[in-house]
C-alpha cells in the first residue's frame, strides 16, 4: 500500500480523500471512544452467554440464566392471585355485616364488586347501575325486592323469575289479555294509578271507580295504600319512580298485558366471594337499607 500523504500544516497523515482541495486527516479515534467500543463488545459477549439472545431456526439461545419475561409475569400473577385468594377466602367466611364494618374487607369487596358489576351486570343495569326501562335503577331507595344486604344478596344468588328453584317470583297479571278487567275498568284503574304520582289520567276516566277496581284487584299485591309489597316484588305505585313508565299509555299497557322482568341467578356462575362483593357494592350505591 502506498504511503499516505502527510498534511503539511498539522503533520497528521491524510486518508487520501480529497474534495476540491480539502483533504481528510486521519486522526486516531479518541481513546475514551475506542475504550467504550471495546467495553461494549465485551459486554455483549457476556450478555449472549448469560441471557437469551440469538434467534435459532425454531428456538433461541436461552443463555446460562435462562431468564424469561414470561416466567416473571406468571410468577407475579401467581403472587397476586395468592394475595387475592386470602382476601377472597376472608370474604367467604365473613357475613355481610362484618364485611361492611371491616375497613380492609370492605375495600377489597368494593373493588371486586365494582369490577364484577361492570363485567356481569352493567349490560342490563347500566354502567352506573342507573338502569333502563324494565331494568331497575339500583342507586335509588326504591326496591322491588328489598334493599337490605341480605335481600340484595338473595336477589343476586337466585335471580328473579330466573327458573331457579329459589328465585324470587311474583306476577303482574295480564288483566286485559286474560279478560279479568274490561277496557273501561283498565282505563279507570290506570288513571287512578297515575294520579297517585301526579300524572295525567286518561280522558273521560272515572277515577273513583278506578280506586274501587284497585282495591278489588290490585291491593292484594300492591297494598291498600299502593305502596307496594316487597315479598311479591310488587312496586310502590305512588312515588313516581317507574320500572316500565308512568305515562297513562304505558300503565294501561302494563295492566293489559302484565309484566315479569327476568333477572338471572348468579349462584354457580359467580363464586361466593364475588356475589358477596356484589351485594356489598350494590348496597353501597346509595339506596342500601
Ligand atoms: C339479563 C339482564 C340482567 C342482568 C345481567 C342482571 N340483572 Fe339484575 N335485574 C334485572 C331485571 C330485569 C330486574 C328486575 C326484575 C323485576 O322486574 O323484578 C333486576 C333486578 C335486580 C335487583 C333487584 C332490585 C330491586 O329493586 O329489588 C338487584 C339487586 C339486581 N338486579 C342486581 C344485579 C346484579 C348485582 C347483577 C350482576 C351480577 C345483575 N343484577 C345482573 C336484569 C338483569
Ligand atoms: C299478583 C300480584 C299483582 C297484582 C294482583 C297486581 N300487580 Fe301490578 N305488579 C305486580 C308485580 C310483581 C309487578 C312488577 C313486575 C316486574 O317487576 O316486572 C307489578 C307491576 C305493576 C306496574 C308497573 C310499575 C312500574 O314501575 O312500571 C303497574 C303500573 C301495576 N303493577 C299496576 C297494577 C294494577 C293497576 C293492578 C290491578 C289492576 C295490579 N298491578 C295488580 C304484581 C301484581
CSV table of C-alpha atoms and ligand atoms in Angstrom, one decimal:
chain,number,residue,atom,x,y,z
A,1,UNK,CA,0.0,0.0,0.0
A,2,UNK,CA,1.3,3.4,-1.0
A,3,UNK,CA,2.4,5.5,1.9
A,4,UNK,CA,-0.2,8.1,2.8
A,5,UNK,CA,0.5,11.8,2.3
A,6,UNK,CA,1.2,13.8,5.4
A,7,UNK,CA,-0.6,17.1,5.9
A,8,UNK,CA,2.0,19.9,5.9
A,9,UNK,CA,0.2,22.1,8.5
A,10,UNK,CA,-0.9,19.6,11.2
A,11,UNK,CA,1.7,17.0,10.5
A,12,UNK,CA,-1.1,14.4,10.5
A,13,UNK,CA,-1.4,11.6,7.9
A,14,UNK,CA,-4.3,12.1,5.5
A,15,UNK,CA,-6.7,9.4,4.4
A,16,UNK,CA,-6.1,10.1,0.8
A,17,UNK,CA,-9.6,11.5,0.2
A,18,UNK,CA,-9.7,14.9,-1.3
A,19,UNK,CA,-12.6,17.2,-2.4
A,20,UNK,CA,-11.9,20.4,-4.1
A,21,UNK,CA,-8.5,20.7,-2.5
A,22,UNK,CA,-9.8,19.8,1.1
A,23,UNK,CA,-8.0,16.8,2.4
A,24,UNK,CA,-9.3,14.5,5.1
A,25,UNK,CA,-7.0,14.0,8.1
A,26,UNK,CA,-6.6,10.5,9.5
A,27,UNK,CA,-6.7,11.5,13.2
A,28,UNK,CA,-6.9,8.5,15.6
A,29,UNK,CA,-10.2,8.0,17.3
A,30,UNK,CA,-10.4,9.5,20.8
A,31,UNK,CA,-9.1,7.0,23.4
A,32,UNK,CA,-12.4,7.1,25.5
A,33,UNK,CA,-14.4,6.3,22.4
A,34,UNK,CA,-12.3,3.3,21.5
A,35,UNK,CA,-12.4,2.1,25.1
A,36,UNK,CA,-16.1,2.4,25.3
A,37,UNK,CA,-16.4,0.5,22.0
A,38,UNK,CA,-14.3,-2.5,23.3
A,39,UNK,CA,-16.2,-2.5,26.6
A,40,UNK,CA,-19.5,-2.7,24.6
A,41,UNK,CA,-18.2,-5.7,22.6
A,42,UNK,CA,-17.0,-7.4,25.8
A,43,UNK,CA,-20.4,-6.7,27.5
A,44,UNK,CA,-22.4,-8.0,24.5
A,45,UNK,CA,-20.4,-11.3,24.6
A,46,UNK,CA,-21.1,-11.7,28.3
A,47,UNK,CA,-24.7,-10.9,27.7
A,48,UNK,CA,-25.0,-13.5,24.9
A,49,UNK,CA,-23.6,-16.1,27.2
A,50,UNK,CA,-25.9,-15.2,30.2
A,51,UNK,CA,-29.1,-14.1,28.6
A,52,UNK,CA,-31.4,-15.2,25.8
A,53,UNK,CA,-30.0,-13.5,22.7
A,54,UNK,CA,-29.8,-15.2,19.3
A,55,UNK,CA,-32.8,-16.5,17.3
A,56,UNK,CA,-32.3,-20.0,16.0
A,57,UNK,CA,-34.5,-21.9,13.5
A,58,UNK,CA,-37.3,-22.9,15.9
A,59,UNK,CA,-35.9,-21.8,19.2
A,60,UNK,CA,-33.4,-19.2,20.5
A,61,UNK,CA,-30.3,-19.3,22.7
A,62,UNK,CA,-31.6,-19.3,26.3
A,63,UNK,CA,-28.3,-18.2,28.0
A,64,UNK,CA,-27.0,-19.6,31.2
A,65,UNK,CA,-29.5,-17.6,33.4
A,66,UNK,CA,-32.4,-18.9,31.3
A,67,UNK,CA,-34.3,-15.7,32.0
A,68,UNK,CA,-37.8,-15.2,30.6
A,69,UNK,CA,-40.1,-12.2,31.0
A,70,UNK,CA,-43.0,-14.6,30.6
A,71,UNK,CA,-42.0,-16.5,33.7
A,72,UNK,CA,-41.6,-13.3,35.6
A,73,UNK,CA,-45.1,-12.2,34.7
A,74,UNK,CA,-46.5,-15.7,35.5
A,75,UNK,CA,-44.8,-15.5,38.9
A,76,UNK,CA,-46.2,-12.0,39.6
A,77,UNK,CA,-49.7,-13.1,38.6
A,78,UNK,CA,-49.5,-16.1,40.8
A,79,UNK,CA,-48.4,-14.0,43.7
A,80,UNK,CA,-51.3,-11.6,43.1
A,81,UNK,CA,-53.7,-14.4,42.9
A,82,UNK,CA,-52.4,-15.9,46.2
A,83,UNK,CA,-52.9,-12.5,47.9
A,84,UNK,CA,-56.4,-12.2,46.5
A,85,UNK,CA,-57.2,-15.7,47.4
A,86,UNK,CA,-56.5,-14.7,51.0
A,87,UNK,CA,-58.9,-11.8,50.8
A,88,UNK,CA,-61.5,-13.9,48.9
A,89,UNK,CA,-61.4,-16.6,51.5
A,90,UNK,CA,-61.8,-14.0,54.2
A,91,UNK,CA,-64.9,-12.7,52.3
A,92,UNK,CA,-66.4,-16.2,52.1
A,93,UNK,CA,-66.0,-16.7,55.8
A,94,UNK,CA,-67.3,-13.3,56.9
A,95,UNK,CA,-71.0,-12.4,57.0
A,96,UNK,CA,-72.2,-9.3,55.1
A,97,UNK,CA,-72.5,-7.1,58.1
A,98,UNK,CA,-68.9,-7.9,59.1
A,99,UNK,CA,-67.6,-7.1,55.7
A,100,UNK,CA,-69.4,-3.8,55.8
A,101,UNK,CA,-67.8,-2.9,59.1
A,102,UNK,CA,-64.2,-4.1,58.4
A,103,UNK,CA,-62.1,-1.5,56.6
A,104,UNK,CA,-59.9,-4.0,54.8
A,105,UNK,CA,-62.6,-6.4,53.7
A,106,UNK,CA,-64.9,-3.6,52.6
A,107,UNK,CA,-62.2,-2.0,50.5
A,108,UNK,CA,-61.5,-5.4,48.8
A,109,UNK,CA,-65.2,-6.2,48.4
A,110,UNK,CA,-65.9,-2.8,46.8
A,111,UNK,CA,-63.1,-3.0,44.3
A,112,UNK,CA,-64.0,-6.6,43.5
A,113,UNK,CA,-67.7,-5.8,43.3
A,114,UNK,CA,-67.3,-2.8,41.1
A,115,UNK,CA,-65.3,-4.9,38.6
A,116,UNK,CA,-67.7,-7.8,38.7
A,117,UNK,CA,-70.6,-5.4,38.2
A,118,UNK,CA,-69.0,-4.0,35.1
A,119,UNK,CA,-68.4,-7.5,33.7
A,120,UNK,CA,-71.8,-9.1,34.6
A,121,UNK,CA,-74.5,-6.6,35.5
A,122,UNK,CA,-73.8,-3.4,33.5
A,123,UNK,CA,-75.2,-4.8,30.2
A,124,UNK,CA,-78.7,-4.9,31.9
A,125,UNK,CA,-78.4,-2.3,34.7
A,126,UNK,CA,-76.2,0.2,33.0
A,127,UNK,CA,-72.6,1.1,33.9
A,128,UNK,CA,-73.6,3.5,36.7
A,129,UNK,CA,-76.4,1.0,37.7
A,130,UNK,CA,-78.9,3.6,36.7
A,131,UNK,CA,-81.0,1.0,34.8
A,132,UNK,CA,-83.1,1.2,31.7
A,133,UNK,CA,-86.8,0.7,31.1
A,134,UNK,CA,-87.6,-2.7,32.7
A,135,UNK,CA,-84.2,-2.9,34.4
A,136,UNK,CA,-84.3,-1.2,37.7
A,137,UNK,CA,-82.0,1.7,38.8
A,138,UNK,CA,-80.0,0.3,41.8
A,139,UNK,CA,-79.0,3.7,43.1
A,140,UNK,CA,-82.3,4.9,44.4
A,141,UNK,CA,-84.0,3.6,47.5
A,142,UNK,CA,-87.0,2.2,45.6
A,143,UNK,CA,-86.6,-1.6,46.0
A,144,UNK,CA,-88.8,-4.1,44.3
A,145,UNK,CA,-87.5,-7.0,46.4
A,146,UNK,CA,-85.8,-5.2,49.3
A,147,UNK,CA,-82.6,-3.2,49.8
A,148,UNK,CA,-81.0,-4.8,52.9
A,149,UNK,CA,-77.7,-6.6,52.4
A,150,UNK,CA,-79.5,-9.9,52.8
A,151,UNK,CA,-82.3,-9.0,50.4
A,152,UNK,CA,-79.8,-7.9,47.7
A,153,UNK,CA,-77.6,-11.0,48.3
A,154,UNK,CA,-80.6,-13.3,47.8
A,155,UNK,CA,-81.7,-11.5,44.6
A,156,UNK,CA,-78.2,-11.9,43.2
A,157,UNK,CA,-77.9,-15.5,44.2
A,158,UNK,CA,-81.2,-16.8,42.8
A,159,UNK,CA,-82.4,-14.2,40.5
A,160,UNK,CA,-85.9,-13.1,39.7
A,161,UNK,CA,-88.2,-15.3,37.7
A,162,UNK,CA,-85.0,-16.9,36.7
A,163,UNK,CA,-86.2,-20.5,36.7
A,164,UNK,CA,-84.0,-21.3,39.8
A,165,UNK,CA,-86.0,-23.1,42.5
A,166,UNK,CA,-85.3,-20.4,45.0
A,167,UNK,CA,-85.8,-17.5,42.6
A,168,UNK,CA,-87.9,-14.6,43.5
A,169,UNK,CA,-91.3,-14.9,41.8
A,170,UNK,CA,-94.4,-12.8,41.6
A,171,UNK,CA,-96.7,-11.9,38.7
A,172,UNK,CA,-98.1,-8.8,37.4
A,173,UNK,CA,-101.2,-10.3,35.9
A,174,UNK,CA,-102.4,-9.6,32.3
A,175,UNK,CA,-105.7,-8.1,33.3
A,176,UNK,CA,-106.7,-7.2,29.8
A,177,UNK,CA,-105.4,-10.1,27.8
A,178,UNK,CA,-106.8,-12.6,30.3
A,179,UNK,CA,-110.1,-10.7,30.4
A,180,UNK,CA,-110.0,-10.1,34.2
A,181,UNK,CA,-111.0,-6.4,33.6
A,182,UNK,CA,-112.7,-4.7,30.7
A,183,UNK,CA,-111.3,-1.7,28.8
A,184,UNK,CA,-113.1,0.9,30.8
A,185,UNK,CA,-112.0,-0.7,34.1
A,186,UNK,CA,-108.4,-0.7,32.9
A,187,UNK,CA,-108.7,2.9,31.8
A,188,UNK,CA,-110.1,3.9,35.2
A,189,UNK,CA,-107.7,2.0,37.4
A,190,UNK,CA,-104.7,3.1,35.2
A,191,UNK,CA,-105.9,6.7,35.7
A,192,UNK,CA,-106.2,6.2,39.4
A,193,UNK,CA,-102.7,4.8,39.5
A,194,UNK,CA,-101.1,7.6,37.5
A,195,UNK,CA,-103.0,10.2,39.6
A,196,UNK,CA,-101.2,8.8,42.7
A,197,UNK,CA,-97.9,10.2,41.3
A,198,UNK,CA,-99.5,13.4,40.0
A,199,UNK,CA,-99.7,12.1,36.4
A,200,UNK,CA,-102.4,12.9,33.8
A,201,UNK,CA,-105.3,10.4,33.7
A,202,UNK,CA,-107.0,9.2,30.6
A,203,UNK,CA,-109.7,11.4,29.1
A,204,UNK,CA,-113.2,10.5,30.4
A,205,UNK,CA,-111.8,8.2,33.2
A,206,UNK,CA,-113.7,7.7,36.4
A,207,UNK,CA,-111.0,7.9,39.0
A,208,UNK,CA,-113.3,7.0,41.9
A,209,UNK,CA,-114.3,3.8,40.0
A,210,UNK,CA,-110.6,3.2,39.4
A,211,UNK,CA,-109.9,3.4,43.1
A,212,UNK,CA,-112.6,0.7,43.7
A,213,UNK,CA,-111.2,-1.5,40.9
A,214,UNK,CA,-107.8,-1.1,42.6
A,215,UNK,CA,-109.0,-2.1,46.0
A,216,UNK,CA,-110.6,-5.2,44.5
A,217,UNK,CA,-107.9,-6.3,42.1
A,218,UNK,CA,-104.6,-4.7,42.9
A,219,UNK,CA,-104.3,-4.1,46.6
A,220,UNK,CA,-103.6,-7.7,47.3
A,221,UNK,CA,-100.2,-7.3,45.8
A,222,UNK,CA,-99.5,-3.6,45.7
A,223,UNK,CA,-101.1,-2.9,49.1
A,224,UNK,CA,-104.2,-0.9,50.2
A,225,UNK,CA,-102.1,2.3,50.0
A,226,UNK,CA,-100.5,1.2,46.7
A,227,UNK,CA,-97.1,1.5,48.3
A,228,UNK,CA,-96.1,-2.0,47.1
A,229,UNK,CA,-95.1,-5.3,48.7
A,230,UNK,CA,-91.5,-6.5,48.5
A,231,UNK,CA,-92.3,-10.1,49.3
A,232,UNK,CA,-94.2,-10.2,45.9
A,233,UNK,CA,-91.9,-7.8,44.0
A,234,UNK,CA,-94.9,-5.5,43.6
A,235,UNK,CA,-93.6,-2.0,43.2
A,236,UNK,CA,-94.7,1.1,45.0
A,237,UNK,CA,-97.1,2.9,42.7
A,238,UNK,CA,-97.1,6.3,44.5
A,239,UNK,CA,-93.6,7.5,44.3
A,240,UNK,CA,-93.3,8.5,40.6
A,241,UNK,CA,-90.4,6.0,40.1
A,242,UNK,CA,-91.3,3.7,37.3
A,243,UNK,CA,-89.8,0.5,36.1
A,244,UNK,CA,-91.8,0.4,32.9
A,245,UNK,CA,-93.0,4.0,32.7
A,246,UNK,CA,-95.7,6.2,34.3
A,247,UNK,CA,-97.5,7.6,31.3
A,248,UNK,CA,-101.2,6.7,31.1
A,249,UNK,CA,-100.5,4.7,27.9
A,250,UNK,CA,-97.7,2.7,29.5
A,251,UNK,CA,-99.6,2.0,32.7
A,252,UNK,CA,-102.6,0.8,30.6
A,253,UNK,CA,-100.2,-1.5,28.6
A,254,UNK,CA,-98.8,-2.8,31.9
A,255,UNK,CA,-102.2,-3.6,33.2
A,256,UNK,CA,-103.5,-5.1,29.9
A,257,UNK,CA,-100.6,-7.4,29.2
A,258,UNK,CA,-98.8,-7.9,32.5
A,259,UNK,CA,-95.1,-7.7,33.3
A,260,UNK,CA,-92.5,-10.1,34.5
A,261,UNK,CA,-88.9,-8.9,34.4
A,262,UNK,CA,-86.3,-11.6,34.5
A,263,UNK,CA,-83.0,-11.3,36.3
A,264,UNK,CA,-80.7,-14.3,36.0
A,265,UNK,CA,-79.5,-16.3,39.0
A,266,UNK,CA,-75.8,-16.0,39.7
A,267,UNK,CA,-75.1,-18.7,42.1
A,268,UNK,CA,-73.0,-21.3,40.3
A,269,UNK,CA,-71.9,-18.8,37.7
A,270,UNK,CA,-70.1,-16.5,40.1
A,271,UNK,CA,-68.2,-17.6,43.2
A,272,UNK,CA,-69.4,-16.8,46.6
A,273,UNK,CA,-66.7,-14.1,47.3
A,274,UNK,CA,-67.8,-12.3,44.1
A,275,UNK,CA,-71.5,-12.5,44.9
A,276,UNK,CA,-70.8,-11.1,48.4
A,277,UNK,CA,-68.7,-8.3,46.9
A,278,UNK,CA,-71.5,-7.5,44.5
A,279,UNK,CA,-74.1,-7.4,47.3
A,280,UNK,CA,-71.9,-5.0,49.3
A,281,UNK,CA,-71.2,-2.9,46.2
A,282,UNK,CA,-74.9,-2.6,45.2
A,283,UNK,CA,-75.9,-1.9,48.8
A,284,UNK,CA,-73.4,0.9,48.9
A,285,UNK,CA,-74.7,2.6,45.7
A,286,UNK,CA,-76.9,4.9,47.7
A,287,UNK,CA,-80.1,3.0,48.3
A,288,UNK,CA,-78.9,0.3,50.6
A,289,UNK,CA,-81.1,-0.2,53.7
B,1,LIG,C1,-80.2,-10.1,31.8
B,1,LIG,C2,-80.4,-8.8,32.4
B,1,LIG,C3,-79.8,-8.7,33.9
B,1,LIG,C4,-78.6,-8.9,34.3
B,1,LIG,C5,-77.4,-9.4,33.5
B,1,LIG,C6,-78.6,-8.6,35.7
B,1,LIG,N1,-79.8,-8.1,36.1
B,1,LIG,FE1,-80.3,-7.5,37.9
B,1,LIG,N2,-82.2,-7.3,37.3
B,1,LIG,C7,-82.7,-7.5,36.0
B,1,LIG,C8,-84.1,-7.2,36.0
B,1,LIG,C9,-85.0,-7.3,34.7
B,1,LIG,C10,-84.5,-6.9,37.3
B,1,LIG,C11,-85.9,-6.5,37.7
B,1,LIG,C12,-86.7,-7.8,37.8
B,1,LIG,C13,-88.1,-7.4,38.2
B,1,LIG,O1,-88.8,-6.8,37.4
B,1,LIG,O2,-88.5,-7.7,39.4
B,1,LIG,C14,-83.3,-7.0,38.1
B,1,LIG,C15,-83.3,-6.7,39.4
B,1,LIG,C16,-82.1,-6.7,40.2
B,1,LIG,C17,-82.1,-6.4,41.6
B,1,LIG,C18,-83.3,-6.1,42.5
B,1,LIG,C19,-83.6,-4.6,42.5
B,1,LIG,C20,-84.8,-4.3,43.4
B,1,LIG,O3,-85.3,-3.2,43.2
B,1,LIG,O4,-85.1,-5.1,44.3
B,1,LIG,C21,-80.8,-6.4,42.0
B,1,LIG,C22,-80.3,-6.1,43.4
B,1,LIG,C23,-80.0,-6.7,40.9
B,1,LIG,N3,-80.9,-6.9,39.8
B,1,LIG,C24,-78.7,-6.9,40.9
B,1,LIG,C25,-77.9,-7.4,39.8
B,1,LIG,C26,-76.6,-7.7,39.8
B,1,LIG,C27,-75.7,-7.5,41.0
B,1,LIG,C28,-76.2,-8.2,38.6
B,1,LIG,C29,-74.9,-8.7,38.2
B,1,LIG,C30,-74.4,-9.9,38.9
B,1,LIG,C31,-77.4,-8.2,37.8
B,1,LIG,N4,-78.4,-7.7,38.6
B,1,LIG,C32,-77.5,-8.6,36.5
B,1,LIG,C33,-81.9,-7.9,34.9
B,1,LIG,C34,-80.6,-8.2,35.0
B,2,LIG,C1,-100.4,-11.0,41.9
B,2,LIG,C2,-99.8,-9.7,42.3
B,2,LIG,C3,-100.2,-8.5,41.5
B,2,LIG,C4,-101.5,-8.0,41.2
B,2,LIG,C5,-102.8,-8.6,41.6
B,2,LIG,C6,-101.2,-6.7,40.6
B,2,LIG,N1,-99.9,-6.5,40.4
B,2,LIG,FE1,-99.1,-4.9,39.5
B,2,LIG,N2,-97.3,-5.7,39.6
B,2,LIG,C7,-97.0,-6.8,40.3
B,2,LIG,C8,-95.6,-7.1,40.2
B,2,LIG,C9,-94.9,-8.3,40.7
B,2,LIG,C10,-95.1,-6.1,39.4
B,2,LIG,C11,-93.6,-5.9,38.9
B,2,LIG,C12,-93.4,-6.7,37.6
B,2,LIG,C13,-92.0,-6.6,37.2
B,2,LIG,O1,-91.1,-6.3,38.0
B,2,LIG,O2,-91.7,-7.0,36.0
B,2,LIG,C14,-96.2,-5.2,39.1
B,2,LIG,C15,-96.0,-4.0,38.4
B,2,LIG,C16,-97.1,-3.1,38.1
B,2,LIG,C17,-96.9,-1.9,37.5
B,2,LIG,C18,-95.6,-1.3,36.8
B,2,LIG,C19,-95.0,-0.3,37.7
B,2,LIG,C20,-93.7,0.4,37.1
B,2,LIG,O3,-92.9,0.8,38.0
B,2,LIG,O4,-93.6,0.4,35.9
B,2,LIG,C21,-98.1,-1.3,37.5
B,2,LIG,C22,-98.4,0.1,36.9
B,2,LIG,C23,-99.0,-2.1,38.2
B,2,LIG,N3,-98.3,-3.3,38.6
B,2,LIG,C24,-100.3,-1.9,38.4
B,2,LIG,C25,-101.2,-2.8,38.8
B,2,LIG,C26,-102.6,-2.6,38.9
B,2,LIG,C27,-103.4,-1.3,38.5
B,2,LIG,C28,-103.2,-3.7,39.3
B,2,LIG,C29,-104.6,-4.1,39.5
B,2,LIG,C30,-105.4,-4.0,38.3
B,2,LIG,C31,-102.1,-4.6,39.6
B,2,LIG,N4,-100.9,-4.0,39.3
B,2,LIG,C32,-102.3,-5.9,40.2
B,2,LIG,C33,-97.9,-7.6,41.0
B,2,LIG,C34,-99.3,-7.5,40.9
